[in-house]
Tab-separated table of C-alpha atoms (C1' of nucleotides) in Angstrom:
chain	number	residue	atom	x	y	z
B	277	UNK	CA	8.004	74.744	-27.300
B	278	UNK	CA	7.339	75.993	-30.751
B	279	UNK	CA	5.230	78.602	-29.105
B	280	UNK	CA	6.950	79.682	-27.059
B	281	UNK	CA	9.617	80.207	-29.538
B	282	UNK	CA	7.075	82.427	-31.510
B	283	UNK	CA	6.528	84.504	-28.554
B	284	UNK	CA	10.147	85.296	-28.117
B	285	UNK	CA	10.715	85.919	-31.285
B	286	UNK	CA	8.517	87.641	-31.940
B	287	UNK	CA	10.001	89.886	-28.906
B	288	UNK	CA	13.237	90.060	-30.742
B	289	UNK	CA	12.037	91.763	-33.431
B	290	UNK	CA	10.959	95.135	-31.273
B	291	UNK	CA	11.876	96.630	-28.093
B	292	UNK	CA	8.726	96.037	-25.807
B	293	UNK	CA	7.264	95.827	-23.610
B	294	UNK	CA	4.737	93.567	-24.469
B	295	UNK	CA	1.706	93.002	-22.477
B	296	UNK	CA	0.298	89.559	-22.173
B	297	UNK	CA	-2.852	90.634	-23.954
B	298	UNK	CA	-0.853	91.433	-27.187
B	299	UNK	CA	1.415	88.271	-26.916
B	300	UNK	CA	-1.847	86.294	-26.808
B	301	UNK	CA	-3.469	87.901	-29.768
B	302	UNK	CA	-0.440	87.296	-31.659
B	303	UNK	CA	-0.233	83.512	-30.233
B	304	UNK	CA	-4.415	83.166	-30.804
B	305	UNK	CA	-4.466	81.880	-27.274
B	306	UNK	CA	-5.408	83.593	-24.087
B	307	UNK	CA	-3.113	85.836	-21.778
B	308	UNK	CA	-3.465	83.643	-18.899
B	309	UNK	CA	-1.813	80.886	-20.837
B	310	UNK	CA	1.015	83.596	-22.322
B	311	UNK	CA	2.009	83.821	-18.187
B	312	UNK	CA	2.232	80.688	-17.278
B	313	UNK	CA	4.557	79.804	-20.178
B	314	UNK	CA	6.309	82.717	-19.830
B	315	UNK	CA	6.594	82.382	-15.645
B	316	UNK	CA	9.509	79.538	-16.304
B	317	UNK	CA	11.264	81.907	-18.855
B	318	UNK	CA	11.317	84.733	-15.816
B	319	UNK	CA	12.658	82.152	-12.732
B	320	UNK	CA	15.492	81.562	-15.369
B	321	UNK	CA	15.640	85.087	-15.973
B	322	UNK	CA	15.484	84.824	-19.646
B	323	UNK	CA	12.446	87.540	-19.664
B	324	UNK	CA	10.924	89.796	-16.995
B	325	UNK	CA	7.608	91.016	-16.173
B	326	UNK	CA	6.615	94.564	-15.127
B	327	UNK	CA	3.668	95.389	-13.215
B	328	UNK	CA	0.980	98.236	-13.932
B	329	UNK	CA	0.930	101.081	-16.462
B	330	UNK	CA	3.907	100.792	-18.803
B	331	UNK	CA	4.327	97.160	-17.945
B	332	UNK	CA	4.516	93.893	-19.289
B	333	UNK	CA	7.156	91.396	-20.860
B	334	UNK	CA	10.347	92.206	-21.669
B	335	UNK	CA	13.564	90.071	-22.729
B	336	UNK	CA	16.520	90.137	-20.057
B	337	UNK	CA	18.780	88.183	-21.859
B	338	UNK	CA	21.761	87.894	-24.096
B	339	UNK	CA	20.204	85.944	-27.070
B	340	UNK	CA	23.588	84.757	-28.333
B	341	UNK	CA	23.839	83.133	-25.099
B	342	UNK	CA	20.381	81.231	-24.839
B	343	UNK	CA	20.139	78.271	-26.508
B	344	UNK	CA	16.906	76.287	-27.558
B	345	UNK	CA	17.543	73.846	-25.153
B	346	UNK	CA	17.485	76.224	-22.771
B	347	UNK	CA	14.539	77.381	-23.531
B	348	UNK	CA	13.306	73.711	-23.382
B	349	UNK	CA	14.710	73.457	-19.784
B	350	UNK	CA	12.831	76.500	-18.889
B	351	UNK	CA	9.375	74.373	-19.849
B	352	UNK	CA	10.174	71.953	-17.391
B	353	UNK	CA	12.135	69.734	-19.874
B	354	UNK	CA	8.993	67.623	-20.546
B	355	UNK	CA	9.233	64.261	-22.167
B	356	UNK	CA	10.730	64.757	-25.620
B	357	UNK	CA	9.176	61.326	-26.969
B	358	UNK	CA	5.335	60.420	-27.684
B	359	UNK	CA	6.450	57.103	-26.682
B	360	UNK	CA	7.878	56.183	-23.329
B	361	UNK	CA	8.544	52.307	-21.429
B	362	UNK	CA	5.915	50.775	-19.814
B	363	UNK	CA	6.454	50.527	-16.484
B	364	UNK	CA	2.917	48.261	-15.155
B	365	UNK	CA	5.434	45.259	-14.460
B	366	UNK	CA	8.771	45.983	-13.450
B	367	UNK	CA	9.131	42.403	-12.440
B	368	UNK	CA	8.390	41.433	-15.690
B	369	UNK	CA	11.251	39.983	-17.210
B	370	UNK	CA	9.749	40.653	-20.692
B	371	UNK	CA	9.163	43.695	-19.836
B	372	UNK	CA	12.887	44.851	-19.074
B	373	UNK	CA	14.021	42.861	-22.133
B	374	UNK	CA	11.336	45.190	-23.911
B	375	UNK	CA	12.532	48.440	-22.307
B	376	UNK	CA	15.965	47.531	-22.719
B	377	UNK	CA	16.184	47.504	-26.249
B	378	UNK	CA	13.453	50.707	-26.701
B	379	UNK	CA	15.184	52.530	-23.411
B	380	UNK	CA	18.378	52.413	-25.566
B	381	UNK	CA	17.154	54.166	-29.169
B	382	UNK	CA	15.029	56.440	-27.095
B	383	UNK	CA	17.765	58.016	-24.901
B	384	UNK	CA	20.049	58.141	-28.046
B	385	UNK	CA	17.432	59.907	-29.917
B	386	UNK	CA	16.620	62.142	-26.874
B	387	UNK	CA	20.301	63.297	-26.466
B	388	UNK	CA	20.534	63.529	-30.075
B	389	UNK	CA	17.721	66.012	-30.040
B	390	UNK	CA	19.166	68.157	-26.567
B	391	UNK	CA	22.424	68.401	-28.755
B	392	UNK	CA	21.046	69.688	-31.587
B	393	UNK	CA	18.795	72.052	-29.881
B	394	UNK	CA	21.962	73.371	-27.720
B	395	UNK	CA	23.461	74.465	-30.931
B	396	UNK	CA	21.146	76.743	-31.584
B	397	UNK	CA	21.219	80.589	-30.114
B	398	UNK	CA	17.930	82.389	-30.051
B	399	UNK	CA	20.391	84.984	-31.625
B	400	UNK	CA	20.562	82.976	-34.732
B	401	UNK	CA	17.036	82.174	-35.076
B	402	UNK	CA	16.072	86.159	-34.842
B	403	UNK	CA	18.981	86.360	-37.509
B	404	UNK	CA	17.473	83.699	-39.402
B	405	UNK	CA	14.093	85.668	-39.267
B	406	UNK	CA	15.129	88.772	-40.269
B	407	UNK	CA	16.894	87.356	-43.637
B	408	UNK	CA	13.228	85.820	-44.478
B	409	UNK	CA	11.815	89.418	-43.764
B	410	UNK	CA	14.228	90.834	-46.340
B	411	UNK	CA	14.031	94.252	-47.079
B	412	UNK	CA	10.620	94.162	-45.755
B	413	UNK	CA	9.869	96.703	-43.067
B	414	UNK	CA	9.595	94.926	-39.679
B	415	UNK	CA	6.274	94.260	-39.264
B	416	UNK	CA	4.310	95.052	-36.007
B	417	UNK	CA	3.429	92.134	-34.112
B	418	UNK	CA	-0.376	92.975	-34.585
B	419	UNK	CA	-0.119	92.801	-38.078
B	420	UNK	CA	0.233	89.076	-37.667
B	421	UNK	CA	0.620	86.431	-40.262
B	422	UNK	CA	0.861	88.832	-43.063
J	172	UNK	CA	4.879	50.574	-29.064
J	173	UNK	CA	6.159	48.959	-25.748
J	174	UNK	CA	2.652	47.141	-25.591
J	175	UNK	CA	3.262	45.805	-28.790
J	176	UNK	CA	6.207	44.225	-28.439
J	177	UNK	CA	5.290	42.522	-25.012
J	178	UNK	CA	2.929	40.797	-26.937
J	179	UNK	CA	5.109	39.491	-29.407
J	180	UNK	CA	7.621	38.385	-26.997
J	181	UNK	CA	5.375	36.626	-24.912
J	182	UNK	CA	4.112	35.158	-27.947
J	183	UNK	CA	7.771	34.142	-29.061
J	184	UNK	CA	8.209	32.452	-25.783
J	185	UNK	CA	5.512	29.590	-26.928
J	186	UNK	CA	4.024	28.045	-30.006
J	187	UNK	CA	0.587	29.734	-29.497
J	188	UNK	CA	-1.939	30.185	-30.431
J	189	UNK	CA	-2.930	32.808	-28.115
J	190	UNK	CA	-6.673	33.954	-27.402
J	191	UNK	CA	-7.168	37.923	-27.204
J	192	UNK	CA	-8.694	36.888	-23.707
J	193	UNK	CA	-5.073	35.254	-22.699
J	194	UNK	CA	-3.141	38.027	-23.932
J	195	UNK	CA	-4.963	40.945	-22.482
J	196	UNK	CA	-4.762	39.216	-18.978
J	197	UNK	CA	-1.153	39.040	-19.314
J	198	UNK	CA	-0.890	42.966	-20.569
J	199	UNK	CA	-3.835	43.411	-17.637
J	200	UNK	CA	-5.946	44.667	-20.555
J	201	UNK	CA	-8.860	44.489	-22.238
J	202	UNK	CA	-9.383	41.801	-25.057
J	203	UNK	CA	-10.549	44.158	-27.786
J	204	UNK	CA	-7.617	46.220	-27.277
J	205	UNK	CA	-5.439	43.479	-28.030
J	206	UNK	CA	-7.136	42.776	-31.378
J	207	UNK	CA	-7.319	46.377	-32.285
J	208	UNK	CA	-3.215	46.085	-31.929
J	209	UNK	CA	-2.797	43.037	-33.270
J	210	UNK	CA	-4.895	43.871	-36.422
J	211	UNK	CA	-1.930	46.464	-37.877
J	212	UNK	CA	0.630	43.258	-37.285
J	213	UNK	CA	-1.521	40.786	-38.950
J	214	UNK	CA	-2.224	43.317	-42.286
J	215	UNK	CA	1.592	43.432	-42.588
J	216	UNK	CA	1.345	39.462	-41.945
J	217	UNK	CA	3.645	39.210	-38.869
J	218	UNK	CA	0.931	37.380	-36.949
J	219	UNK	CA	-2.280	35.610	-38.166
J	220	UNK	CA	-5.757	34.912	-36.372
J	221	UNK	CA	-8.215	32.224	-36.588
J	222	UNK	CA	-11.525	31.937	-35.361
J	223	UNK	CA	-13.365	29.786	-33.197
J	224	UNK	CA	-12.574	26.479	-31.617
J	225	UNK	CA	-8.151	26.401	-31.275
J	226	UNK	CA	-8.349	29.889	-32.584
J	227	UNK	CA	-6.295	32.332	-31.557
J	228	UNK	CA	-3.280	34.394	-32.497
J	229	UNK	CA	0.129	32.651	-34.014
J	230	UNK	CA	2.980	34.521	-35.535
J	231	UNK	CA	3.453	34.145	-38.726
J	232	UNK	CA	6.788	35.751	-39.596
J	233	UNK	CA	10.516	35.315	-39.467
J	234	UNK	CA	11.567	36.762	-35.893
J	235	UNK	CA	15.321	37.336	-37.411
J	236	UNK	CA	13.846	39.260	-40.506
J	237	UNK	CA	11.221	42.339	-38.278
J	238	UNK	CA	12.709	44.733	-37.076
J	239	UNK	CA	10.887	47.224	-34.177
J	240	UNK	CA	10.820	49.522	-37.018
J	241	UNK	CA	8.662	47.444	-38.618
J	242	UNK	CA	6.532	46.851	-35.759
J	243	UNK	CA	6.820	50.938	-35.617
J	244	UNK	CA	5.168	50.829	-39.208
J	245	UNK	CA	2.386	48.081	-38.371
J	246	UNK	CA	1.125	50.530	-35.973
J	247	UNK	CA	0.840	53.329	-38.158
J	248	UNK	CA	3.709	55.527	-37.623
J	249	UNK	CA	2.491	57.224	-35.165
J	250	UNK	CA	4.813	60.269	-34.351
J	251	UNK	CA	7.714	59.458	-32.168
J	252	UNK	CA	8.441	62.956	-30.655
J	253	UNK	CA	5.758	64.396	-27.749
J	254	UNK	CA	6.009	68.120	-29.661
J	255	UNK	CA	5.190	69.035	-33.583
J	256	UNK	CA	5.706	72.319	-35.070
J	257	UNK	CA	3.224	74.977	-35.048
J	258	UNK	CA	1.080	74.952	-38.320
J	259	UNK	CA	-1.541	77.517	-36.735
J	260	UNK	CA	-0.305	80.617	-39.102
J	261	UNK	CA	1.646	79.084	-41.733
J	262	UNK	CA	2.413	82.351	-43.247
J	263	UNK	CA	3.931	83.760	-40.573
J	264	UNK	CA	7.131	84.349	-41.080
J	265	UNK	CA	8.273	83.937	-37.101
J	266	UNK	CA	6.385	80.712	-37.207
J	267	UNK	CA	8.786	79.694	-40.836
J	268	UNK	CA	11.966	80.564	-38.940
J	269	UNK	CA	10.765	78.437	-35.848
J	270	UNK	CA	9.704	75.093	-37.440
J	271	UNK	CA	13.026	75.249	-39.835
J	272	UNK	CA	15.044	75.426	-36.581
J	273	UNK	CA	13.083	72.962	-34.916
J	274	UNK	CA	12.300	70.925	-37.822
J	275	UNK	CA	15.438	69.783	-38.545
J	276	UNK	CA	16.543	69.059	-34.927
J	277	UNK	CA	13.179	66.931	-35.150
J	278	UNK	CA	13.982	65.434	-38.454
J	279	UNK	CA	17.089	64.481	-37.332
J	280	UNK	CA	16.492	63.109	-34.002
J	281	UNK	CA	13.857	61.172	-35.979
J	282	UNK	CA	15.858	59.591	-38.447
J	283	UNK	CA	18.092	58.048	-35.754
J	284	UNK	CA	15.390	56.791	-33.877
J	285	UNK	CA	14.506	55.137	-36.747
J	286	UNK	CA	17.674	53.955	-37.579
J	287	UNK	CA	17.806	52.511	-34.371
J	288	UNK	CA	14.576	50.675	-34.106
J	289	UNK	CA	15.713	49.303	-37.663
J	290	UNK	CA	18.824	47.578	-36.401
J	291	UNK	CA	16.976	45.680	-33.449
J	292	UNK	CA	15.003	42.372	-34.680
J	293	UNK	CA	12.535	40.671	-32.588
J	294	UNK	CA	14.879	37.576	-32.954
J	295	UNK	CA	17.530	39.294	-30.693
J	296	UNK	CA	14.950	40.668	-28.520
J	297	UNK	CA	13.534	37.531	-28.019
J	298	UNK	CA	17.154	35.686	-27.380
J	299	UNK	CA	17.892	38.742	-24.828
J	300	UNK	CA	14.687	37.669	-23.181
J	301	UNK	CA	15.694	34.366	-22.841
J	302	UNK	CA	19.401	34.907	-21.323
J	303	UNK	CA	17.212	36.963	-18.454
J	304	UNK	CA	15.360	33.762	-18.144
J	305	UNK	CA	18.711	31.780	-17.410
J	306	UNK	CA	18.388	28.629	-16.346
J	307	UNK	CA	14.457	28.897	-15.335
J	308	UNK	CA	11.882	27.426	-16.819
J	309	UNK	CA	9.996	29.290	-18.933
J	310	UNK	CA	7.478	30.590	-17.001
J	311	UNK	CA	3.658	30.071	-18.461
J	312	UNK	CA	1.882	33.370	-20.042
J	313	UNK	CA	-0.336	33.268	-17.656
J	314	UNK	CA	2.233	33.260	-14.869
J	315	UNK	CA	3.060	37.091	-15.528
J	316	UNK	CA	5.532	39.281	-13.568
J	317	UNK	CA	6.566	36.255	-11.611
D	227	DG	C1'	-5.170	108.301	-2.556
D	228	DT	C1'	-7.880	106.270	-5.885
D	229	DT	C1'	-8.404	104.852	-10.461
D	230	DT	C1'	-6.458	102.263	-14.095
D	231	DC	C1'	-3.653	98.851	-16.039
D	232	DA	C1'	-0.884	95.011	-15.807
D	233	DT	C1'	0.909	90.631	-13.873
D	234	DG	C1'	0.259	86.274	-10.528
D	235	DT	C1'	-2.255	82.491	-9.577
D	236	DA	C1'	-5.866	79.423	-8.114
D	237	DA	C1'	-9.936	77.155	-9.591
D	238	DC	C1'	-12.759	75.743	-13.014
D	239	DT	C1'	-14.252	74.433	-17.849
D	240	DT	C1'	-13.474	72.793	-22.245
D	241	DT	C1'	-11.265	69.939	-25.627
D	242	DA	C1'	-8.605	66.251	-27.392
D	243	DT	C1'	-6.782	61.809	-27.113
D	244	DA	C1'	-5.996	57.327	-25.503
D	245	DT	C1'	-7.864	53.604	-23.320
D	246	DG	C1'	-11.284	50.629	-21.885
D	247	DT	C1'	-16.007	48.524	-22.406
D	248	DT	C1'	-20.221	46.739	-24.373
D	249	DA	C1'	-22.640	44.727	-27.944
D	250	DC	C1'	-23.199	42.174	-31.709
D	251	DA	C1'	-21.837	40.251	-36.362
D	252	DT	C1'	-18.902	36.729	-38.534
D	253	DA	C1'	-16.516	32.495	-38.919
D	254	DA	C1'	-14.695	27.968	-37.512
D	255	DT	C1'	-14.856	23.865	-34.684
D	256	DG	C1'	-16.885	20.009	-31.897
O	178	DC	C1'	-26.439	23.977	-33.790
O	179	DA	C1'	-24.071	25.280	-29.660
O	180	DT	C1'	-19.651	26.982	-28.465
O	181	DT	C1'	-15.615	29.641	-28.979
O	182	DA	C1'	-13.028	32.833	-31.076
O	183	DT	C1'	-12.044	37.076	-33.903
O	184	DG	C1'	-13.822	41.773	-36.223
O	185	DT	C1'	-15.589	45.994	-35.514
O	186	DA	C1'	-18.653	49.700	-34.463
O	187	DA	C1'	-20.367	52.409	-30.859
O	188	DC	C1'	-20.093	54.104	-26.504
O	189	DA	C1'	-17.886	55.211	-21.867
O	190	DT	C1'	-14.086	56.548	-18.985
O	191	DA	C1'	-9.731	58.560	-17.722
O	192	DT	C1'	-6.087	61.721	-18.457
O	193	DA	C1'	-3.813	65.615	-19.944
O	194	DA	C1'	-3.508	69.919	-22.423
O	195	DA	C1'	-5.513	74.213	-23.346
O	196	DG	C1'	-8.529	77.718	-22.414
O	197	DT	C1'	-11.361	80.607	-19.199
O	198	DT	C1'	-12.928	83.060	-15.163
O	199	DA	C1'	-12.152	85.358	-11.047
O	200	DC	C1'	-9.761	87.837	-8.027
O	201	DA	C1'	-5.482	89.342	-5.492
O	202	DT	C1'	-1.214	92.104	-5.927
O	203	DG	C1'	1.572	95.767	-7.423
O	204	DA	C1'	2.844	99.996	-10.189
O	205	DA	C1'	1.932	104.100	-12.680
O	206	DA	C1'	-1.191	107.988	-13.941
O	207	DC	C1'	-4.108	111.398	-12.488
DNA sequence: GTTTCATGTAACTTTATATGTTACATAATG
DNA sequence: CATTATGTAACATATAAAGTTACATGAAAC
């Protein structure tokens, strides 16, 4: 999630296109793993891919209208929690007291989180960004962490 | 977490003690994994062990006065939420504007977790348990899933 | 058209983590 | 002192995430 975040961000901040190679640099991971995140961003059509000379990633979307939870769908929606119910012995009546009481506080928490994350616009978070780069020019996205 | 309390409910259900042995059987464990859980509870004196002969595992605390956030604490706090921020290029200013965004949606999502897990006691847990029970006899620990 | 560059994807390897296991020391009871 | 239990280190296994390799597909440059 928080990568992928950095990735489109990082997008926002010039026009592309950006190969997979230069997202991964950028990331310090490998361009194989840059596609497959980026392959649920495309079937949602929040980002494109281009084949060949010239190609590579480009944003397709209205970032005012794409919310982090979104973005979070896009990833599958895997488990927000580190924690989940056991589920060994569903017959177990101490078992559904247990997941009855943890089932509770974890969905709250859960939509809690999905709420929060719906509030925020990838539109505000490049906004956000380019307060913290001030008057500083934009800076390419090789020249990374600096 | 869900372990945990399984334990302790099965524990509330009779006066103990309870061998590791007995205990992993009924969480279809392995003894030493019970003892490596049970050793957070017992530094924070919820339950107490004695060796040999009668030994065993009793607990040792006021079910109406823990909380499952403090069984959440005996464990370590261990992170409740499956995905942290990215602390790979902390001077990145992309990565800064991510993990603010995130981090609060994660702080607060958190927070009521927590809140939550602080307003359940083992003492209600344990009388929830019981009303599934009903009128049937308390079934044996060893009788699990029945 | 063929060479080059880029994505698409399957298959495999590595790494990290949680869980389970073995082995043995320590302590208490009969 | 033999037995039963915890305490704990060390090791093994299982699972999932991340990274890597390899190669097919498609698009642009020449």
């Amino acid at each position: 999630m928080s990568g992928v975040l950095h990735v489109l961000l990082h997008m926002a901040q010039q026009p592309g296109p950006f190969t997979s190679e230069t997202l991964a640099k950028a990331m310090d991971t490998n361009p194989v793993v840059i596609r497959r995140i980026m392959a649920g961003l495309r079937e949602l059509g929040y980002v494109h891919s281009e084949k060949g000379h010239g190609g590579g990633w480009k944003l397709s979307c209205d970032l005012s209208k794409v919310t982090l939870r979104d973005v979070y769908a896009a990833l599958g929606s895997p488990s927000l929690l580190a924690m989940g119910n056991r589920t060994e012995a569903p017959g177990c009546l101490v078992e559904q007291a247990v997941n009855a009481a943890l089932g509770q506080a974890f969905a709250d928490a859960e939509a809690l989180l999905l709420s929060r994350l719906g509030e925020v616009t990838l539109a505000m978070l490049s906004d956000d960004l380019r307060k913290r780069l001030g008057s500083r020019k934009i800076h390419d996205i090789g020249a990374h962490g600096a």
